[in-house]
Amino acid sequence: MFGTVSHHFICMPKRKVLFCYTFLQGQSDDSSDEGDASGDTEMDFLRSLFSRTLGLSPGEKVLDELTLDGVARYILSGTCKNIICMVGAGISTSAGIPDFRSPGTGLYANLQKYNLPYPEAIFQIDYFKKHPEPFFALARELYPGQFKPTVCHYFMRMLKDKGLLTRCYSQNIDTLERVAGLEGEDLIEAHGTFHTSHCVSFLCRKEYSMDWMKNQIFSEDIPKCDSCGSLVKPDIVFFGENLPARFFTTMKMDFPRCDLLIIMGTSLQVQPFASLVNRDVAYLSTCDDGCMALAELLGWKVNTGIFTH
């Protein structure tokens, strides 16, 4: 983990899977609820999978030492071919996007102007259907396209370019992974995305593009479906909604073959990421500095925002 409040870099050198580092930037997580993943069956599978494959049982040791240098040597050894990144709001704070839970600076601590009954209501689906105005006002402030990717985002892009990135599992809704060059197949946007929007009516569910939603938000209109007149909501996961089905189906394919798991910018308070509780290597720094340190050990250098040889 790397971070300004919770500083850790973490790896689990047991079996063939490592629980590697989380880069934390404050007390950050995303907007989805703990209890709304997709039911107990999926969460039981998740816990069982991590128990079997993320080092909770004896297995082969793959790091020569539990340090950042050891992680770098493992990546360079040629035996580390499948890296998964799991990221939260902390990787975007250096881009100017607030995280959710940091005291004083987090998003939930600065919503007084919206007169909400409680801070999380702005992402609660039942509240949104009755009072959509606060969410869309906030969306104008935080809308994707106003911010640039961070070093962490470009580090993941470099992993992709080198053929090492199996998938990025993101809790974020800012789309900066896409801006940095990751594509839809590279991403599992566990808490949804602004990339598409849908009518909230179960009888309609008409899809709308990111450009359409942007025009609606910045014209200060409440987006309404042109087919049925219901609200249209970006496809981010609100409290009270399920995580995307693709999160669970892809996870079952990706994690059994994962050689290295990198966690960045999440305090692991929100499910399903919160099920990842055991770690082995901690490196103390900010998210961006941690990526820079690892990149240097790997012989990768930054040039105009992109990691290169």
mmCIF file of C-alpha atoms in Angstrom:
data_model
loop_
_atom_site.group_PDB
_atom_site.id
_atom_site.type_symbol
_atom_site.label_atom_id
_atom_site.label_comp_id
_atom_site.label_asym_id
_atom_site.label_seq_id
_atom_site.Cartn_x
_atom_site.Cartn_y
_atom_site.Cartn_z
ATOM 1 C CA MET A 1 0.000 0.000 0.000
ATOM 2 C CA PHE A 2 1.097 3.540 -0.598
ATOM 3 C CA GLY A 3 -0.624 6.513 0.980
ATOM 4 C CA THR A 4 -0.655 9.709 2.981
ATOM 5 C CA VAL A 5 -2.695 8.359 5.897
ATOM 6 C CA SER A 6 -2.465 4.575 5.646
ATOM 7 C CA HIS A 7 0.981 3.871 4.181
ATOM 8 C CA HIS A 8 1.437 0.275 3.119
ATOM 9 C CA PHE A 9 2.911 -1.745 0.259
ATOM 10 C CA ILE A 10 1.732 -5.322 0.476
ATOM 11 C CA CYS A 11 2.538 -8.732 -1.026
ATOM 12 C CA MET A 12 1.656 -12.307 -0.175
ATOM 13 C CA PRO A 13 4.432 -14.672 -1.290
ATOM 14 C CA LYS A 14 2.590 -17.976 -0.855
ATOM 15 C CA ARG A 15 1.553 -20.347 -3.597
ATOM 16 C CA LYS A 16 1.767 -18.841 -7.077
ATOM 17 C CA VAL A 17 -0.370 -15.835 -6.192
ATOM 18 C CA LEU A 18 0.907 -12.757 -4.412
ATOM 19 C CA PHE A 19 -1.234 -10.236 -2.647
ATOM 20 C CA CYS A 20 0.984 -7.326 -3.595
ATOM 21 C CA TYR A 21 0.870 -3.698 -2.639
ATOM 22 C CA THR A 22 -1.957 -1.341 -1.963
ATOM 23 C CA PHE A 23 -1.208 2.304 -2.615
ATOM 24 C CA LEU A 24 -3.483 4.302 -0.311
ATOM 25 C CA GLN A 25 -4.094 8.022 -0.651
ATOM 26 C CA GLY A 26 -6.022 8.885 2.488
ATOM 27 C CA GLN A 27 -8.961 6.899 3.853
ATOM 28 C CA SER A 28 -10.375 6.230 0.427
ATOM 29 C CA ASP A 29 -12.984 3.982 -1.074
ATOM 30 C CA ASP A 30 -15.722 4.320 -3.630
ATOM 31 C CA SER A 31 -19.446 4.839 -3.572
ATOM 32 C CA SER A 32 -20.784 1.311 -3.525
ATOM 33 C CA ASP A 33 -22.333 -0.301 -0.452
ATOM 34 C CA GLU A 34 -20.971 -3.185 1.570
ATOM 35 C CA GLY A 35 -24.062 -5.290 1.385
ATOM 36 C CA ASP A 36 -25.087 -4.987 -2.231
ATOM 37 C CA ALA A 37 -22.514 -7.004 -4.125
ATOM 38 C CA SER A 38 -24.615 -9.734 -5.655
ATOM 39 C CA GLY A 39 -25.677 -11.886 -2.755
ATOM 40 C CA ASP A 40 -24.087 -14.206 -0.264
ATOM 41 C CA THR A 41 -23.154 -16.844 -2.850
ATOM 42 C CA GLU A 42 -20.783 -14.579 -4.726
ATOM 43 C CA MET A 43 -19.229 -13.225 -1.516
ATOM 44 C CA ASP A 44 -18.731 -16.755 -0.179
ATOM 45 C CA PHE A 45 -16.985 -17.649 -3.438
ATOM 46 C CA LEU A 46 -14.793 -14.553 -3.144
ATOM 47 C CA ARG A 47 -13.685 -15.383 0.399
ATOM 48 C CA SER A 48 -13.075 -19.014 -0.488
ATOM 49 C CA LEU A 49 -11.058 -18.043 -3.559
ATOM 50 C CA PHE A 50 -8.816 -15.701 -1.611
ATOM 51 C CA SER A 51 -8.395 -18.303 1.118
ATOM 52 C CA ARG A 52 -7.241 -20.902 -1.429
ATOM 53 C CA THR A 53 -5.183 -18.791 -3.796
ATOM 54 C CA LEU A 54 -4.013 -15.694 -1.982
ATOM 55 C CA GLY A 55 -1.744 -17.455 0.437
ATOM 56 C CA LEU A 56 -3.982 -18.387 3.345
ATOM 57 C CA SER A 57 -2.800 -21.969 2.934
ATOM 58 C CA PRO A 58 0.806 -23.199 2.624
ATOM 59 C CA GLY A 59 2.409 -23.117 -0.795
ATOM 60 C CA GLU A 60 5.392 -22.170 -2.887
ATOM 61 C CA LYS A 61 7.386 -19.118 -1.841
ATOM 62 C CA VAL A 62 7.998 -16.855 -4.828
ATOM 63 C CA LEU A 63 9.714 -13.753 -3.368
ATOM 64 C CA ASP A 64 13.354 -13.922 -2.313
ATOM 65 C CA GLU A 65 12.639 -11.158 0.216
ATOM 66 C CA LEU A 66 9.522 -9.325 1.393
ATOM 67 C CA THR A 67 10.537 -5.924 0.067
ATOM 68 C CA LEU A 68 9.864 -3.707 -2.922
ATOM 69 C CA ASP A 69 13.138 -4.930 -4.384
ATOM 70 C CA GLY A 70 11.906 -8.498 -4.017
ATOM 71 C CA VAL A 71 8.712 -7.647 -5.836
ATOM 72 C CA ALA A 72 10.669 -5.982 -8.649
ATOM 73 C CA ARG A 73 12.971 -8.980 -9.034
ATOM 74 C CA TYR A 74 9.951 -11.278 -9.205
ATOM 75 C CA ILE A 75 8.362 -9.170 -11.959
ATOM 76 C CA LEU A 76 11.652 -9.168 -13.900
ATOM 77 C CA SER A 77 12.239 -12.901 -13.424
ATOM 78 C CA GLY A 78 9.971 -13.894 -16.293
ATOM 79 C CA THR A 79 7.824 -16.114 -14.088
ATOM 80 C CA CYS A 80 5.406 -13.293 -13.211
ATOM 81 C CA LYS A 81 3.196 -13.136 -16.276
ATOM 82 C CA ASN A 82 -0.295 -12.320 -14.976
ATOM 83 C CA ILE A 83 -0.694 -9.207 -12.827
ATOM 84 C CA ILE A 84 -4.043 -7.985 -11.514
ATOM 85 C CA CYS A 85 -4.484 -4.447 -10.179
ATOM 86 C CA MET A 86 -7.299 -3.552 -7.789
ATOM 87 C CA VAL A 87 -7.633 0.209 -7.327
ATOM 88 C CA GLY A 88 -9.688 2.707 -5.335
ATOM 89 C CA ALA A 89 -10.236 6.442 -5.101
ATOM 90 C CA GLY A 90 -6.787 7.060 -3.577
ATOM 91 C CA ILE A 91 -5.054 6.729 -6.946
ATOM 92 C CA SER A 92 -6.982 9.750 -8.248
ATOM 93 C CA THR A 93 -6.569 12.214 -5.385
ATOM 94 C CA SER A 94 -3.335 13.598 -6.857
ATOM 95 C CA ALA A 95 -5.373 14.399 -9.981
ATOM 96 C CA GLY A 96 -7.544 16.671 -7.854
ATOM 97 C CA ILE A 97 -10.453 14.283 -7.305
ATOM 98 C CA PRO A 98 -11.363 13.917 -3.610
ATOM 99 C CA ASP A 99 -11.645 10.473 -2.096
ATOM 100 C CA PHE A 100 -14.744 9.564 -0.133
ATOM 101 C CA ARG A 101 -13.820 9.018 3.498
ATOM 102 C CA SER A 102 -10.748 11.087 4.412
ATOM 103 C CA PRO A 103 -11.704 13.306 7.404
ATOM 104 C CA GLY A 104 -12.032 16.944 6.411
ATOM 105 C CA THR A 105 -11.050 16.548 2.749
ATOM 106 C CA GLY A 106 -13.103 13.532 1.638
ATOM 107 C CA LEU A 107 -16.218 13.897 -0.464
ATOM 108 C CA TYR A 108 -18.577 12.817 2.312
ATOM 109 C CA ALA A 109 -17.215 15.550 4.591
ATOM 110 C CA ASN A 110 -18.020 18.333 2.096
ATOM 111 C CA LEU A 111 -21.628 17.834 0.997
ATOM 112 C CA GLN A 112 -23.357 20.266 3.374
ATOM 113 C CA LYS A 113 -24.508 22.549 0.548
ATOM 114 C CA TYR A 114 -26.746 19.793 -0.819
ATOM 115 C CA ASN A 115 -28.850 19.574 2.383
ATOM 116 C CA LEU A 116 -28.752 15.793 2.394
ATOM 117 C CA PRO A 117 -30.299 13.739 5.218
ATOM 118 C CA TYR A 118 -26.907 11.951 5.467
ATOM 119 C CA PRO A 119 -23.823 12.157 3.189
ATOM 120 C CA GLU A 120 -24.207 8.744 1.565
ATOM 121 C CA ALA A 121 -27.726 9.662 0.393
ATOM 122 C CA ILE A 122 -26.239 11.353 -2.657
ATOM 123 C CA PHE A 123 -25.345 7.857 -3.940
ATOM 124 C CA GLN A 124 -28.434 6.045 -2.597
ATOM 125 C CA ILE A 125 -30.690 4.805 -5.390
ATOM 126 C CA ASP A 126 -34.014 5.357 -3.618
ATOM 127 C CA TYR A 127 -33.044 8.904 -2.621
ATOM 128 C CA PHE A 128 -31.799 9.597 -6.165
ATOM 129 C CA LYS A 129 -35.116 8.591 -7.717
ATOM 130 C CA LYS A 130 -36.943 11.105 -5.512
ATOM 131 C CA HIS A 131 -34.285 13.827 -5.382
ATOM 132 C CA PRO A 132 -31.864 13.575 -8.351
ATOM 133 C CA GLU A 133 -30.762 17.232 -8.164
ATOM 134 C CA PRO A 134 -27.918 16.852 -5.606
ATOM 135 C CA PHE A 135 -26.266 14.015 -7.527
ATOM 136 C CA PHE A 136 -26.306 15.844 -10.858
ATOM 137 C CA ALA A 137 -25.017 19.046 -9.223
ATOM 138 C CA LEU A 138 -22.124 17.054 -7.782
ATOM 139 C CA ALA A 139 -21.604 15.348 -11.142
ATOM 140 C CA ARG A 140 -20.999 18.731 -12.766
ATOM 141 C CA GLU A 141 -18.140 19.302 -10.329
ATOM 142 C CA LEU A 142 -16.547 15.881 -10.722
ATOM 143 C CA TYR A 143 -17.490 14.931 -14.275
ATOM 144 C CA PRO A 144 -14.891 12.875 -16.193
ATOM 145 C CA GLY A 145 -12.827 14.834 -18.678
ATOM 146 C CA GLN A 146 -11.900 17.621 -16.267
ATOM 147 C CA PHE A 147 -9.021 15.659 -14.716
ATOM 148 C CA LYS A 148 -5.873 13.975 -16.004
ATOM 149 C CA PRO A 149 -4.554 10.499 -15.104
ATOM 150 C CA THR A 150 -1.936 10.117 -12.391
ATOM 151 C CA VAL A 151 1.351 8.220 -12.298
ATOM 152 C CA CYS A 152 -0.584 5.234 -10.926
ATOM 153 C CA HIS A 153 -2.863 5.156 -13.979
ATOM 154 C CA TYR A 154 0.097 5.298 -16.353
ATOM 155 C CA PHE A 155 1.908 2.601 -14.373
ATOM 156 C CA MET A 156 -1.008 0.269 -15.085
ATOM 157 C CA ARG A 157 -0.873 1.321 -18.729
ATOM 158 C CA MET A 158 2.783 0.289 -18.791
ATOM 159 C CA LEU A 159 1.889 -3.096 -17.306
ATOM 160 C CA LYS A 160 -0.607 -3.488 -20.149
ATOM 161 C CA ASP A 161 1.889 -2.419 -22.811
ATOM 162 C CA LYS A 162 4.408 -4.958 -21.503
ATOM 163 C CA GLY A 163 1.836 -7.747 -21.654
ATOM 164 C CA LEU A 164 1.760 -8.181 -17.872
ATOM 165 C CA LEU A 165 -1.675 -6.790 -16.974
ATOM 166 C CA THR A 166 -4.386 -9.428 -16.812
ATOM 167 C CA ARG A 167 -7.026 -6.973 -15.605
ATOM 168 C CA CYS A 168 -7.573 -3.817 -13.604
ATOM 169 C CA TYR A 169 -10.424 -4.088 -11.096
ATOM 170 C CA SER A 170 -11.403 -0.516 -10.266
ATOM 171 C CA GLN A 171 -13.687 0.918 -7.604
ATOM 172 C CA ASN A 172 -13.451 4.296 -9.318
ATOM 173 C CA ILE A 173 -16.020 6.046 -11.499
ATOM 174 C CA ASP A 174 -13.759 8.788 -12.871
ATOM 175 C CA THR A 175 -12.794 6.828 -16.055
ATOM 176 C CA LEU A 176 -9.133 7.884 -15.695
ATOM 177 C CA GLU A 177 -8.041 4.304 -16.353
ATOM 178 C CA ARG A 178 -9.587 4.639 -19.820
ATOM 179 C CA VAL A 179 -8.020 8.071 -20.352
ATOM 180 C CA ALA A 180 -4.612 6.579 -19.535
ATOM 181 C CA GLY A 181 -5.081 3.966 -22.242
ATOM 182 C CA LEU A 182 -6.747 0.948 -20.660
ATOM 183 C CA GLU A 183 -9.604 -0.405 -22.768
ATOM 184 C CA GLY A 184 -12.886 -2.045 -21.840
ATOM 185 C CA GLU A 185 -11.418 -5.541 -21.948
ATOM 186 C CA ASP A 186 -8.633 -4.482 -19.578
ATOM 187 C CA LEU A 187 -11.082 -3.146 -16.998
ATOM 188 C CA ILE A 188 -13.624 -4.351 -14.516
ATOM 189 C CA GLU A 189 -15.325 -1.186 -13.289
ATOM 190 C CA ALA A 190 -16.682 -2.773 -10.141
ATOM 191 C CA HIS A 191 -18.616 0.299 -9.059
ATOM 192 C CA GLY A 192 -19.733 1.196 -12.537
ATOM 193 C CA THR A 193 -18.786 4.056 -14.832
ATOM 194 C CA PHE A 194 -19.886 7.309 -16.439
ATOM 195 C CA HIS A 195 -18.977 5.748 -19.794
ATOM 196 C CA THR A 196 -22.610 4.736 -20.412
ATOM 197 C CA SER A 197 -25.994 5.620 -18.890
ATOM 198 C CA HIS A 198 -29.401 3.943 -18.801
ATOM 199 C CA CYS A 199 -33.006 4.814 -18.154
ATOM 200 C CA VAL A 200 -33.860 3.758 -14.604
ATOM 201 C CA SER A 201 -37.199 2.246 -15.656
ATOM 202 C CA PHE A 202 -37.010 -1.550 -15.668
ATOM 203 C CA LEU A 203 -39.529 -1.562 -18.519
ATOM 204 C CA CYS A 204 -37.324 0.663 -20.691
ATOM 205 C CA ARG A 205 -33.593 0.633 -19.804
ATOM 206 C CA LYS A 206 -32.684 2.617 -22.923
ATOM 207 C CA GLU A 207 -28.938 3.226 -23.153
ATOM 208 C CA TYR A 208 -27.363 6.653 -23.595
ATOM 209 C CA SER A 209 -23.812 7.666 -24.463
ATOM 210 C CA MET A 210 -21.316 9.528 -22.310
ATOM 211 C CA ASP A 211 -21.571 12.577 -24.602
ATOM 212 C CA TRP A 212 -25.368 12.636 -24.267
ATOM 213 C CA MET A 213 -25.155 12.507 -20.462
ATOM 214 C CA LYS A 214 -22.448 15.188 -20.398
ATOM 215 C CA ASN A 215 -24.626 17.551 -22.445
ATOM 216 C CA GLN A 216 -27.537 16.980 -20.096
ATOM 217 C CA ILE A 217 -25.501 17.515 -16.940
ATOM 218 C CA PHE A 218 -23.789 20.692 -18.088
ATOM 219 C CA SER A 219 -27.003 22.179 -19.437
ATOM 220 C CA GLU A 220 -28.231 21.796 -15.827
ATOM 221 C CA ASP A 221 -31.181 19.724 -17.008
ATOM 222 C CA ILE A 222 -32.216 16.613 -15.096
ATOM 223 C CA PRO A 223 -31.617 13.847 -17.654
ATOM 224 C CA LYS A 224 -34.889 12.237 -18.741
ATOM 225 C CA CYS A 225 -35.440 9.334 -21.096
ATOM 226 C CA ASP A 226 -36.729 10.443 -24.491
ATOM 227 C CA SER A 227 -38.658 7.185 -24.804
ATOM 228 C CA CYS A 228 -40.522 6.950 -21.500
ATOM 229 C CA GLY A 229 -39.737 10.134 -19.559
ATOM 230 C CA SER A 230 -38.079 8.379 -16.602
ATOM 231 C CA LEU A 231 -34.779 9.501 -15.083
ATOM 232 C CA VAL A 232 -31.558 8.521 -16.821
ATOM 233 C CA LYS A 233 -28.642 7.634 -14.532
ATOM 234 C CA PRO A 234 -24.965 7.092 -15.340
ATOM 235 C CA ASP A 235 -24.060 3.430 -14.954
ATOM 236 C CA ILE A 236 -22.289 3.924 -11.631
ATOM 237 C CA VAL A 237 -23.290 1.598 -8.809
ATOM 238 C CA PHE A 238 -25.376 3.328 -6.160
ATOM 239 C CA PHE A 239 -26.085 2.057 -2.668
ATOM 240 C CA GLY A 240 -28.925 -0.412 -3.119
ATOM 241 C CA GLU A 241 -27.720 -1.679 -6.516
ATOM 242 C CA ASN A 242 -25.806 -4.821 -7.438
ATOM 243 C CA LEU A 243 -22.252 -4.825 -8.693
ATOM 244 C CA PRO A 244 -21.934 -5.586 -12.408
ATOM 245 C CA ALA A 245 -22.305 -9.301 -13.158
ATOM 246 C CA ARG A 246 -19.048 -9.143 -15.148
ATOM 247 C CA PHE A 247 -17.150 -8.496 -11.904
ATOM 248 C CA PHE A 248 -17.989 -11.975 -10.627
ATOM 249 C CA THR A 249 -17.741 -13.909 -13.891
ATOM 250 C CA THR A 250 -14.372 -12.394 -14.825
ATOM 251 C CA MET A 251 -12.985 -12.730 -11.305
ATOM 252 C CA LYS A 252 -13.535 -16.498 -11.440
ATOM 253 C CA MET A 253 -11.349 -16.641 -14.559
ATOM 254 C CA ASP A 254 -8.674 -14.127 -13.576
ATOM 255 C CA PHE A 255 -7.711 -14.869 -9.987
ATOM 256 C CA PRO A 256 -6.846 -18.571 -10.259
ATOM 257 C CA ARG A 257 -4.108 -17.681 -12.783
ATOM 258 C CA CYS A 258 -2.921 -14.477 -11.098
ATOM 259 C CA ASP A 259 0.817 -14.310 -10.313
ATOM 260 C CA LEU A 260 0.800 -10.912 -8.632
ATOM 261 C CA LEU A 261 -2.031 -8.868 -7.147
ATOM 262 C CA ILE A 262 -1.429 -5.126 -6.755
ATOM 263 C CA ILE A 263 -3.807 -3.069 -4.596
ATOM 264 C CA MET A 264 -3.682 0.717 -4.924
ATOM 265 C CA GLY A 265 -5.609 3.544 -3.327
ATOM 266 C CA THR A 266 -8.203 1.702 -1.273
ATOM 267 C CA SER A 267 -8.486 1.310 2.486
ATOM 268 C CA LEU A 268 -10.394 -1.936 1.866
ATOM 269 C CA GLN A 269 -13.458 -0.865 3.867
ATOM 270 C CA VAL A 270 -16.022 -1.579 1.124
ATOM 271 C CA GLN A 271 -16.977 -4.998 -0.193
ATOM 272 C CA PRO A 272 -16.003 -6.934 -2.183
ATOM 273 C CA PHE A 273 -12.472 -5.471 -2.011
ATOM 274 C CA ALA A 274 -12.707 -5.539 1.791
ATOM 275 C CA SER A 275 -12.431 -9.349 1.685
ATOM 276 C CA LEU A 276 -8.743 -8.918 0.826
ATOM 277 C CA VAL A 277 -7.375 -8.773 4.334
ATOM 278 C CA ASN A 278 -4.021 -10.581 4.391
ATOM 279 C CA ARG A 279 -0.846 -8.895 3.155
ATOM 280 C CA ASP A 280 2.904 -9.479 3.287
ATOM 281 C CA VAL A 281 4.941 -6.577 1.876
ATOM 282 C CA ALA A 282 4.389 -2.966 2.956
ATOM 283 C CA TYR A 283 6.085 0.015 1.277
ATOM 284 C CA LEU A 284 5.453 3.398 2.886
ATOM 285 C CA SER A 285 4.824 6.247 0.441
ATOM 286 C CA THR A 286 2.163 8.032 -1.548
ATOM 287 C CA CYS A 287 0.492 6.197 -4.407
ATOM 288 C CA ASP A 288 2.404 8.024 -7.133
ATOM 289 C CA ASP A 289 5.755 7.839 -5.322
ATOM 290 C CA GLY A 290 5.272 4.116 -4.763
ATOM 291 C CA CYS A 291 4.681 3.514 -8.456
ATOM 292 C CA MET A 292 7.706 5.647 -9.315
ATOM 293 C CA ALA A 293 9.886 3.699 -6.889
ATOM 294 C CA LEU A 294 8.798 0.355 -8.318
ATOM 295 C CA ALA A 295 9.178 1.629 -11.875
ATOM 296 C CA GLU A 296 12.757 2.694 -11.126
ATOM 297 C CA LEU A 297 13.593 -0.735 -9.720
ATOM 298 C CA LEU A 298 12.119 -2.282 -12.847
ATOM 299 C CA GLY A 299 14.175 -0.005 -15.098
ATOM 300 C CA TRP A 300 11.102 1.836 -16.319
ATOM 301 C CA LYS A 301 11.265 5.620 -16.428
ATOM 302 C CA VAL A 302 8.630 8.302 -16.866
ATOM 303 C CA ASN A 303 8.660 10.430 -19.997
ATOM 304 C CA THR A 304 5.851 12.940 -20.611
ATOM 305 C CA GLY A 305 3.536 11.000 -18.342
ATOM 306 C CA ILE A 306 4.105 7.550 -19.896
ATOM 307 C CA PHE A 307 6.459 4.913 -18.496
ATOM 308 C CA THR A 308 9.125 3.892 -20.998
ATOM 309 C CA HIS A 309 12.313 1.856 -21.067
#
